[in-house]
Amino acid sequence: MWQAEVRVDLDAIRENVTRLRAGTTAEVMAVVKADAYGHGMLPAARAALAGGATWLGVCTLDEALALRGAGITAPVLAWLLTPGVPLDRAVAAGVDLGVGGPELLAEAVGAARAAGRPARLHLKIDTGLSRGGAAGGDWPVLLEAAAKAQADGAVEVVGAWSHFAYADAPGHPTIDRQLHLFREGLERAERHGITPRLRHIANSAATLTRPDTHFDLVRAGIAVYGLSPVAGETFGLRPAMTARARVLLTKRVPPGTGVSYGHTYTTERETTLAVVPLGYGDGVPRHASNSGPVLLGGEVHRIAGRVCMDQIVVDCGDTRVRPGDVAVLFGDGRGGEPTADDWAAAADTINYEIVTRFGGVRVPRVYAGDQP
Ligand SMILES: *Cc1c(COP(=O)(O)O)cnc(C)c1O
């Protein structure tokens, strides 16, 4: 490492997937959207497949086509498709489409004609997240249209699916309510002659805490990267990402020294400040100003003052720290470093956002472990 790096342990990704597989009889879809939550889509996808995932999940058509372009032939589902995206390319590339409304269904039928083969669909029912999917009376309307398109040979309904609003709180009553509506939606599909091979609703949290939600396929994202969706539990997962940088400069300063923009931090005593070349342009949340933890010189210290675009200043007290020393922002915690969970707490966000933000372009991403 010259200056800063995001290190991704592909063995951890592979092992996390293997662990998820061991906990279910369902197939495992590794969700690799948003550049695999900042971990790098292609290496992460390959490691997840090596760990036993049989599906990959993405949001956009571009993400799906990038997987295919890299020669990945595993089943791929893309579910964030706006009207007008060239679905014929998805159909031609054998990408499954998440469809939650009649407009997209109509476009999928058109795309199937253009591509000369049926579009493979996963029909989405909104059971209470109020985001994607057909809710209430729109579900039978979607089923009706899908049944007709299937009879015409234009589409093949491969899946029916939904998404939880509150699975990270395992006892939350919305989980049972959504599960009930999902089962009802599946029965309704049956009555329209639609019997999808893959019924799926579980995200990582439900995969780890609610086996009764697994059905035929679970869609795991955050757990694949070793982070827990449920506060206070690790489920034996191992975080794959480490963010670290070398100290640029240290200085000994007197009490009363204002630090970084706006002087929101003032030293209380004589202390050593270390400048670390990572900032919000690299993924460090500005909300972690005066709070983000950093392992440096064998101890965890805090960011002093505002996070800048390119740098942070860490108050190291009397710890011996020298330019070139390695500062670890977060990792799997085994070396005493903070974790993405610690950073999430410091920045008032979730671990998902911490790792995903570090997927930017400036910090080199390096891979450890087997690269399948
Ligand atoms: C992102 C996403 C997932 C994965 O969620 P995790 O909480 O990271 O496991 C699953 N399904 C859908 C529809 C998603 O958008």
Short mmCIF file of C-alpha atoms and ligand atoms in Angstrom, two decimals:
data_model
loop_
_atom_site.label_atom_id
_atom_site.label_comp_id
_atom_site.label_asym_id
_atom_site.label_seq_id
_atom_site.Cartn_x
_atom_site.Cartn_y
_atom_site.Cartn_z
CA MET A 1 0.00 0.00 0.00
CA TRP A 2 1.40 3.36 -1.03
CA GLN A 3 -1.11 5.66 0.53
CA ALA A 4 -4.53 4.21 1.10
CA GLU A 5 -6.41 1.08 0.12
CA VAL A 6 -9.63 -0.81 0.48
CA ARG A 7 -8.75 -4.45 0.96
CA VAL A 8 -11.38 -7.05 0.15
CA ASP A 9 -10.91 -10.59 1.41
CA LEU A 10 -12.57 -12.83 -1.15
CA ASP A 11 -12.16 -15.87 1.09
CA ALA A 12 -14.41 -14.14 3.61
CA ILE A 13 -17.07 -13.61 0.93
CA ARG A 14 -16.84 -17.23 -0.14
CA GLU A 15 -17.02 -18.50 3.43
CA ASN A 16 -19.91 -16.23 4.35
CA VAL A 17 -21.93 -17.63 1.47
CA THR A 18 -21.05 -21.16 2.46
CA ARG A 19 -22.30 -20.36 5.95
CA LEU A 20 -25.57 -18.98 4.60
CA ARG A 21 -26.03 -22.06 2.46
CA ALA A 22 -25.51 -24.31 5.44
CA GLY A 23 -28.39 -22.56 7.19
CA THR A 24 -31.03 -23.13 4.54
CA THR A 25 -32.46 -25.67 2.15
CA ALA A 26 -33.23 -22.86 -0.28
CA GLU A 27 -30.95 -21.67 -3.06
CA VAL A 28 -28.83 -18.62 -2.24
CA MET A 29 -28.80 -15.51 -4.40
CA ALA A 30 -25.82 -13.26 -3.70
CA VAL A 31 -26.89 -9.67 -4.17
CA VAL A 32 -24.04 -7.83 -5.89
CA LYS A 33 -25.74 -4.51 -6.67
CA ALA A 34 -23.96 -1.18 -6.14
CA ASP A 35 -20.60 -2.75 -7.06
CA ALA A 36 -21.21 -5.50 -4.50
CA TYR A 37 -21.82 -2.99 -1.71
CA GLY A 38 -18.50 -1.38 -2.57
CA HIS A 39 -16.54 -4.65 -2.67
CA GLY A 40 -16.19 -4.89 -6.46
CA MET A 41 -18.95 -6.63 -8.38
CA LEU A 42 -17.05 -9.13 -10.50
CA PRO A 43 -14.58 -10.53 -7.94
CA ALA A 44 -17.32 -10.58 -5.30
CA ALA A 45 -19.73 -12.36 -7.63
CA ARG A 46 -17.16 -15.01 -8.50
CA ALA A 47 -16.27 -15.56 -4.84
CA ALA A 48 -19.96 -15.85 -3.91
CA LEU A 49 -20.55 -18.39 -6.66
CA ALA A 50 -17.50 -20.34 -5.46
CA GLY A 51 -19.09 -20.35 -2.01
CA GLY A 52 -22.24 -21.97 -3.30
CA ALA A 53 -24.49 -19.13 -4.42
CA THR A 54 -26.51 -20.26 -7.44
CA TRP A 55 -28.01 -16.86 -8.30
CA LEU A 56 -26.78 -13.30 -8.54
CA GLY A 57 -29.02 -10.32 -7.86
CA VAL A 58 -28.53 -6.80 -9.17
CA CYS A 59 -30.60 -3.67 -9.60
CA THR A 60 -29.84 -2.22 -13.00
CA LEU A 61 -29.62 -3.61 -16.48
CA ASP A 62 -26.08 -2.23 -16.72
CA GLU A 63 -25.04 -4.26 -13.70
CA ALA A 64 -26.59 -7.41 -15.15
CA LEU A 65 -24.96 -6.89 -18.54
CA ALA A 66 -21.59 -6.27 -16.88
CA LEU A 67 -21.84 -9.70 -15.23
CA ARG A 68 -22.67 -11.31 -18.56
CA GLY A 69 -19.97 -9.29 -20.32
CA ALA A 70 -17.44 -10.74 -17.89
CA GLY A 71 -18.48 -14.23 -18.87
CA ILE A 72 -20.53 -15.05 -15.77
CA THR A 73 -23.23 -17.47 -16.83
CA ALA A 74 -25.01 -18.04 -13.49
CA PRO A 75 -28.68 -16.99 -13.32
CA VAL A 76 -28.99 -13.23 -12.80
CA LEU A 77 -32.05 -11.29 -11.66
CA ALA A 78 -32.25 -7.52 -12.25
CA TRP A 79 -35.05 -5.69 -10.47
CA LEU A 80 -34.71 -1.96 -10.85
CA LEU A 81 -35.84 -1.40 -14.40
CA THR A 82 -37.41 1.83 -15.53
CA PRO A 83 -39.59 2.17 -18.61
CA GLY A 84 -37.54 2.54 -21.75
CA VAL A 85 -34.48 0.54 -20.72
CA PRO A 86 -33.48 -1.81 -23.55
CA LEU A 87 -34.97 -4.98 -22.09
CA ASP A 88 -34.32 -6.87 -25.33
CA ARG A 89 -30.65 -6.80 -24.40
CA ALA A 90 -31.49 -8.36 -21.05
CA VAL A 91 -33.60 -11.06 -22.69
CA ALA A 92 -30.89 -11.76 -25.23
CA ALA A 93 -28.31 -12.02 -22.43
CA GLY A 94 -30.51 -14.42 -20.46
CA VAL A 95 -31.07 -11.99 -17.61
CA ASP A 96 -34.20 -12.51 -15.51
CA LEU A 97 -36.38 -9.46 -14.96
CA GLY A 98 -38.12 -8.37 -11.79
CA VAL A 99 -41.49 -7.02 -12.89
CA GLY A 100 -43.88 -5.21 -10.57
CA GLY A 101 -46.27 -3.47 -12.90
CA PRO A 102 -48.16 -3.89 -16.19
CA GLU A 103 -46.12 -1.23 -18.02
CA LEU A 104 -42.85 -3.10 -17.56
CA LEU A 105 -44.60 -6.37 -18.34
CA ALA A 106 -45.72 -4.92 -21.68
CA GLU A 107 -42.16 -3.80 -22.38
CA ALA A 108 -40.87 -7.27 -21.51
CA VAL A 109 -43.31 -8.77 -24.02
CA GLY A 110 -41.99 -6.38 -26.66
CA ALA A 111 -38.42 -7.21 -25.74
CA ALA A 112 -39.12 -10.92 -26.00
CA ARG A 113 -40.41 -10.42 -29.54
CA ALA A 114 -37.36 -8.36 -30.45
CA ALA A 115 -34.98 -10.90 -28.93
CA GLY A 116 -36.80 -13.88 -30.39
CA ARG A 117 -37.08 -15.72 -27.10
CA PRO A 118 -39.34 -15.54 -24.04
CA ALA A 119 -38.53 -13.05 -21.30
CA ARG A 120 -37.95 -14.72 -17.94
CA LEU A 121 -39.88 -12.86 -15.26
CA HIS A 122 -40.08 -12.72 -11.50
CA LEU A 123 -43.36 -11.02 -10.62
CA LYS A 124 -43.13 -8.77 -7.62
CA ILE A 125 -45.86 -8.33 -5.06
CA ASP A 126 -45.73 -5.43 -2.64
CA THR A 127 -46.62 -6.93 0.73
CA GLY A 128 -45.98 -3.81 2.77
CA LEU A 129 -42.69 -2.12 1.96
CA SER A 130 -44.57 0.24 -0.37
CA ARG A 131 -41.66 0.41 -2.76
CA GLY A 132 -41.52 -1.83 -5.84
CA GLY A 133 -44.14 -4.40 -6.73
CA ALA A 134 -47.87 -4.63 -7.26
CA ALA A 135 -49.95 -3.89 -4.17
CA GLY A 136 -53.52 -4.83 -3.37
CA GLY A 137 -55.77 -5.04 -6.41
CA ASP A 138 -52.87 -4.35 -8.78
CA TRP A 139 -51.49 -7.85 -8.10
CA PRO A 140 -54.35 -9.77 -9.77
CA VAL A 141 -54.20 -7.31 -12.67
CA LEU A 142 -50.49 -8.05 -13.10
CA LEU A 143 -51.14 -11.79 -12.79
CA GLU A 144 -53.85 -11.63 -15.43
CA ALA A 145 -51.56 -9.85 -17.89
CA ALA A 146 -48.64 -12.19 -17.09
CA ALA A 147 -50.81 -15.30 -17.52
CA LYS A 148 -51.89 -14.07 -20.94
CA ALA A 149 -48.32 -13.23 -21.99
CA GLN A 150 -47.19 -16.63 -20.78
CA ALA A 151 -49.95 -18.37 -22.73
CA ASP A 152 -48.77 -16.45 -25.80
CA GLY A 153 -45.26 -17.75 -25.26
CA ALA A 154 -43.83 -14.25 -24.81
CA VAL A 155 -42.81 -14.67 -21.19
CA GLU A 156 -41.98 -17.37 -18.72
CA VAL A 157 -42.88 -16.60 -15.11
CA VAL A 158 -39.94 -18.07 -13.24
CA GLY A 159 -40.42 -16.38 -9.89
CA ALA A 160 -42.76 -14.54 -7.56
CA TRP A 161 -41.22 -12.38 -4.90
CA SER A 162 -41.48 -9.65 -2.35
CA HIS A 163 -39.28 -7.73 0.07
CA PHE A 164 -39.46 -7.12 3.84
CA ALA A 165 -39.67 -3.69 5.45
CA TYR A 166 -38.47 -4.60 8.90
CA ALA A 167 -36.65 -7.94 8.87
CA ASP A 168 -33.73 -6.46 10.82
CA ALA A 169 -36.02 -6.48 13.88
CA PRO A 170 -36.68 -10.22 13.96
CA GLY A 171 -39.82 -10.13 16.14
CA HIS A 172 -41.46 -7.25 14.33
CA PRO A 173 -45.16 -7.87 13.57
CA THR A 174 -44.81 -6.59 9.99
CA ILE A 175 -42.80 -9.70 9.16
CA ASP A 176 -45.67 -12.08 9.84
CA ARG A 177 -48.11 -9.73 8.15
CA GLN A 178 -45.97 -9.52 5.01
CA LEU A 179 -45.41 -13.27 5.02
CA HIS A 180 -49.16 -13.83 5.21
CA LEU A 181 -49.82 -11.46 2.31
CA PHE A 182 -47.04 -13.13 0.32
CA ARG A 183 -48.64 -16.56 0.78
CA GLU A 184 -52.01 -15.14 -0.22
CA GLY A 185 -50.40 -13.57 -3.29
CA LEU A 186 -48.89 -16.92 -4.25
CA GLU A 187 -52.28 -18.63 -3.92
CA ARG A 188 -53.78 -15.95 -6.08
CA ALA A 189 -51.07 -16.58 -8.69
CA GLU A 190 -51.91 -20.28 -8.57
CA ARG A 191 -55.54 -19.46 -9.35
CA HIS A 192 -54.35 -17.56 -12.42
CA GLY A 193 -52.44 -20.62 -13.52
CA ILE A 194 -49.08 -19.21 -12.47
CA THR A 195 -46.92 -21.56 -10.41
CA PRO A 196 -43.47 -20.01 -10.21
CA ARG A 197 -40.58 -22.34 -9.50
CA LEU A 198 -38.87 -19.73 -7.32
CA ARG A 199 -40.73 -17.98 -4.53
CA HIS A 200 -38.52 -15.54 -2.63
CA ILE A 201 -38.88 -12.87 0.01
CA ALA A 202 -35.95 -13.25 2.46
CA ASN A 203 -33.13 -10.70 2.60
CA SER A 204 -30.05 -11.29 4.79
CA ALA A 205 -31.88 -10.55 8.02
CA ALA A 206 -34.71 -12.96 7.27
CA THR A 207 -32.23 -15.52 5.95
CA LEU A 208 -30.37 -15.43 9.26
CA THR A 209 -33.31 -15.20 11.66
CA ARG A 210 -36.48 -16.53 10.00
CA PRO A 211 -36.16 -19.93 8.29
CA ASP A 212 -39.91 -19.87 7.69
CA THR A 213 -39.34 -17.11 5.11
CA HIS A 214 -36.81 -18.95 2.96
CA PHE A 215 -39.16 -20.57 0.40
CA ASP A 216 -37.11 -21.60 -2.69
CA LEU A 217 -34.49 -18.86 -2.76
CA VAL A 218 -33.02 -16.32 -0.34
CA ARG A 219 -31.57 -13.00 -1.50
CA ALA A 220 -28.61 -12.19 0.70
CA GLY A 221 -26.63 -8.99 0.35
CA ILE A 222 -25.01 -7.56 3.45
CA ALA A 223 -24.39 -10.98 5.02
CA VAL A 224 -22.38 -12.04 1.96
CA TYR A 225 -19.95 -9.24 2.82
CA GLY A 226 -19.75 -10.42 6.41
CA LEU A 227 -21.75 -7.68 8.04
CA SER A 228 -24.76 -8.28 10.21
CA PRO A 229 -28.14 -6.76 9.42
CA VAL A 230 -29.22 -7.26 13.03
CA ALA A 231 -27.74 -5.06 15.75
CA GLY A 232 -25.67 -6.90 18.33
CA GLU A 233 -25.35 -10.20 16.44
CA THR A 234 -22.61 -11.39 14.08
CA PHE A 235 -24.02 -14.81 13.11
CA GLY A 236 -20.43 -16.00 12.72
CA LEU A 237 -19.95 -13.92 9.59
CA ARG A 238 -16.60 -12.31 8.76
CA PRO A 239 -16.42 -8.77 7.37
CA ALA A 240 -14.61 -8.81 4.03
CA MET A 241 -13.60 -5.16 3.74
CA THR A 242 -10.74 -3.31 5.42
CA ALA A 243 -10.13 0.41 4.85
CA ARG A 244 -6.71 1.73 5.77
CA ALA A 245 -4.15 4.38 4.94
CA ARG A 246 -0.68 5.50 5.86
CA VAL A 247 -0.18 8.49 8.11
CA LEU A 248 0.93 11.48 6.06
CA LEU A 249 2.27 13.67 8.83
CA THR A 250 2.26 13.93 12.60
CA LYS A 251 2.67 16.96 14.79
CA ARG A 252 2.85 17.72 18.46
CA VAL A 253 0.53 20.62 19.35
CA PRO A 254 -0.21 22.55 22.54
CA PRO A 255 -3.52 22.67 24.42
CA GLY A 256 -6.11 24.97 22.84
CA THR A 257 -5.19 24.13 19.23
CA GLY A 258 -8.17 24.31 16.86
CA VAL A 259 -8.25 21.42 14.39
CA SER A 260 -9.62 21.19 10.82
CA TYR A 261 -12.24 23.38 9.12
CA GLY A 262 -14.34 25.45 11.44
CA HIS A 263 -12.28 24.44 14.45
CA THR A 264 -15.06 22.20 15.74
CA TYR A 265 -12.36 20.46 17.79
CA THR A 266 -9.90 22.06 20.16
CA THR A 267 -7.16 20.10 21.89
CA GLU A 268 -7.50 19.96 25.66
CA ARG A 269 -3.88 19.15 26.36
CA GLU A 270 -0.61 18.77 24.55
CA THR A 271 -1.16 15.99 22.06
CA THR A 272 -0.04 14.33 18.83
CA LEU A 273 -2.16 14.86 15.74
CA ALA A 274 -1.89 12.48 12.80
CA VAL A 275 -3.03 13.45 9.31
CA VAL A 276 -4.53 10.49 7.41
CA PRO A 277 -5.13 10.78 3.64
CA LEU A 278 -8.74 9.61 3.44
CA GLY A 279 -11.77 11.88 3.36
CA TYR A 280 -15.33 12.07 2.19
CA GLY A 281 -14.09 11.94 -1.41
CA ASP A 282 -13.01 8.40 -0.59
CA GLY A 283 -16.01 7.30 1.41
CA VAL A 284 -15.36 8.56 4.93
CA PRO A 285 -18.73 9.95 6.01
CA ARG A 286 -18.56 13.64 6.93
CA HIS A 287 -21.05 12.78 9.64
CA ALA A 288 -18.19 10.95 11.37
CA SER A 289 -16.52 14.30 12.09
CA ASN A 290 -15.30 14.30 15.71
CA SER A 291 -16.39 10.69 16.15
CA GLY A 292 -14.99 8.22 13.60
CA PRO A 293 -12.68 5.66 15.25
CA VAL A 294 -9.23 4.83 13.84
CA LEU A 295 -6.72 2.21 14.97
CA LEU A 296 -3.32 3.83 15.06
CA GLY A 297 -0.23 2.95 17.05
CA GLY A 298 -2.01 -0.01 18.63
CA GLU A 299 -4.89 2.02 20.03
CA VAL A 300 -8.23 3.26 18.80
CA HIS A 301 -8.35 7.06 18.54
CA ARG A 302 -11.01 9.43 17.24
CA ILE A 303 -11.16 11.83 14.32
CA ALA A 304 -10.47 15.35 15.55
CA GLY A 305 -12.62 17.98 13.88
CA ARG A 306 -14.32 17.85 10.49
CA VAL A 307 -13.78 15.14 7.94
CA CYS A 308 -12.37 16.92 4.86
CA MET A 309 -12.72 15.84 1.25
CA ASP A 310 -9.31 14.17 1.19
CA GLN A 311 -8.06 13.92 4.75
CA ILE A 312 -8.87 13.45 8.39
CA VAL A 313 -6.91 14.42 11.46
CA VAL A 314 -6.73 11.94 14.31
CA ASP A 315 -5.95 12.95 17.90
CA CYS A 316 -3.52 10.30 19.09
CA GLY A 317 -2.80 11.71 22.55
CA ASP A 318 0.59 10.49 23.68
CA THR A 319 0.60 7.38 21.52
CA ARG A 320 3.78 7.14 19.47
CA VAL A 321 2.74 7.61 15.85
CA ARG A 322 5.01 8.35 12.88
CA PRO A 323 4.47 9.28 9.25
CA GLY A 324 4.06 6.07 7.25
CA ASP A 325 2.36 4.19 10.08
CA VAL A 326 -0.78 2.36 9.03
CA ALA A 327 -4.10 3.73 10.25
CA VAL A 328 -6.97 1.24 10.04
CA LEU A 329 -10.41 2.83 9.83
CA PHE A 330 -12.29 -0.44 9.87
CA GLY A 331 -11.82 -4.13 9.23
CA ASP A 332 -13.06 -7.41 10.63
CA GLY A 333 -12.06 -6.34 14.14
CA ARG A 334 -9.73 -9.24 14.80
CA GLY A 335 -6.70 -6.97 14.93
CA GLY A 336 -8.34 -4.64 17.42
CA GLU A 337 -9.45 -2.24 14.69
CA PRO A 338 -12.94 -0.70 14.58
CA THR A 339 -15.58 -2.35 12.40
CA ALA A 340 -18.01 -0.94 9.86
CA ASP A 341 -20.58 -1.23 12.66
CA ASP A 342 -18.49 1.09 14.83
CA TRP A 343 -18.34 3.55 11.95
CA ALA A 344 -22.07 3.25 11.37
CA ALA A 345 -22.64 4.15 15.02
CA ALA A 346 -20.19 7.06 14.78
CA ALA A 347 -21.86 8.45 11.64
CA ASP A 348 -25.44 7.66 12.62
CA THR A 349 -25.99 5.34 9.68
CA ILE A 350 -25.93 1.61 8.88
CA ASN A 351 -22.99 -0.65 8.07
CA TYR A 352 -24.37 -1.03 4.52
CA GLU A 353 -23.68 2.63 3.79
CA ILE A 354 -20.20 2.57 5.30
CA VAL A 355 -18.84 -0.17 3.01
CA THR A 356 -20.80 0.92 -0.06
CA ARG A 357 -19.37 4.44 0.14
CA PHE A 358 -15.84 3.04 0.12
CA GLY A 359 -16.45 1.58 -3.32
CA GLY A 360 -15.47 4.85 -5.01
CA VAL A 361 -12.84 5.36 -7.63
CA ARG A 362 -9.96 7.04 -5.83
CA VAL A 363 -8.88 4.49 -3.25
CA PRO A 364 -7.34 1.44 -4.91
CA ARG A 365 -9.19 -1.75 -4.13
CA VAL A 366 -6.94 -4.73 -3.55
CA TYR A 367 -8.04 -8.31 -3.23
CA ALA A 368 -6.86 -10.93 -0.80
CA GLY A 369 -7.71 -14.60 -0.79
CA ASP A 370 -8.56 -16.93 -3.65
CA GLN A 371 -9.67 -15.19 -6.82
CA PRO A 372 -11.95 -17.69 -8.49
C1 LIG B 1 -30.58 -5.05 -1.61
C2 LIG B 1 -31.65 -6.05 -1.69
C3 LIG B 1 -31.53 -7.30 -1.07
C4 LIG B 1 -30.40 -7.64 -0.14
O1 LIG B 1 -30.65 -7.05 1.11
P1 LIG B 1 -29.67 -7.33 2.35
O2 LIG B 1 -30.36 -6.69 3.48
O3 LIG B 1 -28.39 -6.65 2.01
O4 LIG B 1 -29.53 -8.78 2.45
C5 LIG B 1 -32.52 -8.24 -1.28
N1 LIG B 1 -33.58 -7.96 -2.06
C6 LIG B 1 -33.75 -6.75 -2.64
C7 LIG B 1 -34.96 -6.50 -3.45
C8 LIG B 1 -32.80 -5.75 -2.46
O5 LIG B 1 -32.99 -4.56 -3.05
#
